[in-house]
Amino acid sequence: MSPLRKPIIVGNWKLNKTIKEAINLVTQLKRLLADMDVVDMVVCPPFTAISDLSEVLMESNIRLGAQDLYWEEKGAFTGEVSGSLLKEAGAEFVVIGHSERRQFFHETNETVNKKTKAALRNGLCPITCVGELLAERESGKTFQVIENQLKGSFAGFSPAEMKQVIVAYEPVWAIGTGKVASPAQAQEAHAFIRRKLAETFGQETANGLRIQYGGSVKADNIADLMREADIDGALVGGASLDAQSFADIVRNAALVAVK
Ligand code: PGA
């Protein structure tokens, strides 16, 4: 991480937690992290819990995000949720193009692009995900894949728009597998992402942009990741479902941040 950028730790709860469980979890997080001000903290519950959690998190340092959105504002799109509805429910962030959405729900760079634009239009901060499959890494295509994802996801963006985006690098082989990328592997990908974005959007934009790492982040590996120059935080799945483990991740990230 760099002092230019405030670290951000985001919990992606995926398809977990009833409303009651969600309230219980953030109530604990509020207590465990009440004094935390050097790291930005966000939780992304299922859609059904957003509105209730926004009440529980009122005036708290923990903020709320959603896990997806649709790019149209309203109309005949059964099952979809728009940026303005998320904003109204209390979300400030939205994860877009997570690899599970790309793998299981046919998300493409084009849909990720439309969704990221829709998030910005509605004043939500997009956390737009990129990352290679194991087969792509093993066949030496990692950087080509990431470059294509960046090009497609942010096609037509202005530097001013790009400044409002968070990018998450999530190697698919590290998600939910317990196989974390080594700090050096993650740093290599993060530096590549920043360099590519600098080529398109300018060095100043790229220097200010936060790039999170995601994939089997835990309390005991976050500090080594955060010591890398281009890693500005984490998108945490499994380990965000338990209050103590998420709080420990935030605290260990903060220790690196204040050094
Ligand atoms: P994980 O998930 O931490 O459970 O590996 C990360 C993610 O999918 O964002």
CSV table of N, CA and C and ligand atoms in Angstrom, one decimal, residues 12 14 98 100 170 174-177 214-217 235-239, ligand 1:
chain,number,residue,atom,x,y,z
A,12,ASN,N,-17.4,-9.5,1.4
A,12,ASN,CA,-18.4,-9.9,0.5
A,12,ASN,C,-19.1,-11.2,1.0
A,14,LYS,N,-21.6,-12.9,0.0
A,14,LYS,CA,-22.1,-13.8,-1.0
A,14,LYS,C,-23.6,-14.2,-0.5
A,98,HIS,N,-17.9,-9.9,-10.2
A,98,HIS,CA,-17.2,-10.9,-9.4
A,98,HIS,C,-17.1,-12.2,-10.3
A,100,GLU,N,-17.6,-15.2,-9.7
A,100,GLU,CA,-18.8,-16.1,-9.6
A,100,GLU,C,-19.9,-15.6,-10.5
A,170,GLU,N,-8.8,-10.4,-8.3
A,170,GLU,CA,-9.2,-11.7,-7.7
A,170,GLU,C,-8.8,-12.9,-8.6
A,174,ALA,N,-7.8,-18.6,-6.5
A,174,ALA,CA,-7.5,-18.3,-5.0
A,174,ALA,C,-8.8,-18.1,-4.3
A,175,ILE,N,-9.9,-18.0,-5.0
A,175,ILE,CA,-11.2,-17.7,-4.3
A,175,ILE,C,-11.8,-18.9,-3.7
A,176,GLY,N,-12.0,-18.9,-2.4
A,176,GLY,CA,-12.6,-19.9,-1.6
A,176,GLY,C,-11.9,-21.2,-1.6
A,177,THR,N,-10.6,-21.2,-2.0
A,177,THR,CA,-9.8,-22.5,-2.2
A,177,THR,C,-8.8,-22.6,-1.0
A,214,GLY,N,-8.3,-10.0,-3.7
A,214,GLY,CA,-9.3,-10.9,-3.2
A,214,GLY,C,-8.9,-12.4,-3.5
A,215,GLY,N,-9.2,-13.2,-2.6
A,215,GLY,CA,-8.9,-14.7,-2.7
A,215,GLY,C,-8.2,-15.2,-1.5
A,216,SER,N,-9.1,-15.9,-0.6
A,216,SER,CA,-8.6,-16.5,0.6
A,216,SER,C,-7.8,-15.6,1.5
A,217,VAL,N,-8.2,-14.4,1.6
A,217,VAL,CA,-7.6,-13.4,2.6
A,217,VAL,C,-8.1,-13.8,4.0
A,235,LEU,N,-10.8,-7.7,-0.7
A,235,LEU,CA,-12.2,-8.1,-0.8
A,235,LEU,C,-12.2,-9.5,-0.2
A,236,VAL,N,-12.9,-9.6,0.9
A,236,VAL,CA,-12.8,-10.9,1.7
A,236,VAL,C,-14.2,-11.6,1.6
A,237,GLY,N,-14.1,-12.9,1.3
A,237,GLY,CA,-15.3,-13.7,1.2
A,237,GLY,C,-15.5,-14.4,2.5
A,238,GLY,N,-15.1,-15.7,2.6
A,238,GLY,CA,-15.3,-16.6,3.7
A,238,GLY,C,-15.0,-16.0,5.1
A,239,ALA,N,-13.8,-15.3,5.1
A,239,ALA,CA,-13.4,-14.8,6.4
A,239,ALA,C,-14.1,-13.6,6.9
B,1,PGA,P1,-12.7,-15.9,-0.3
B,1,PGA,O1,-13.5,-15.1,-1.4
B,1,PGA,O2,-12.1,-14.8,0.6
B,1,PGA,O3,-13.7,-16.8,0.3
B,1,PGA,O4,-11.6,-16.6,-1.1
B,1,PGA,C1,-13.1,-13.9,-2.0
B,1,PGA,C2,-14.1,-13.3,-2.9
B,1,PGA,O5,-14.7,-14.0,-3.6
B,1,PGA,O6,-14.2,-12.0,-3.0
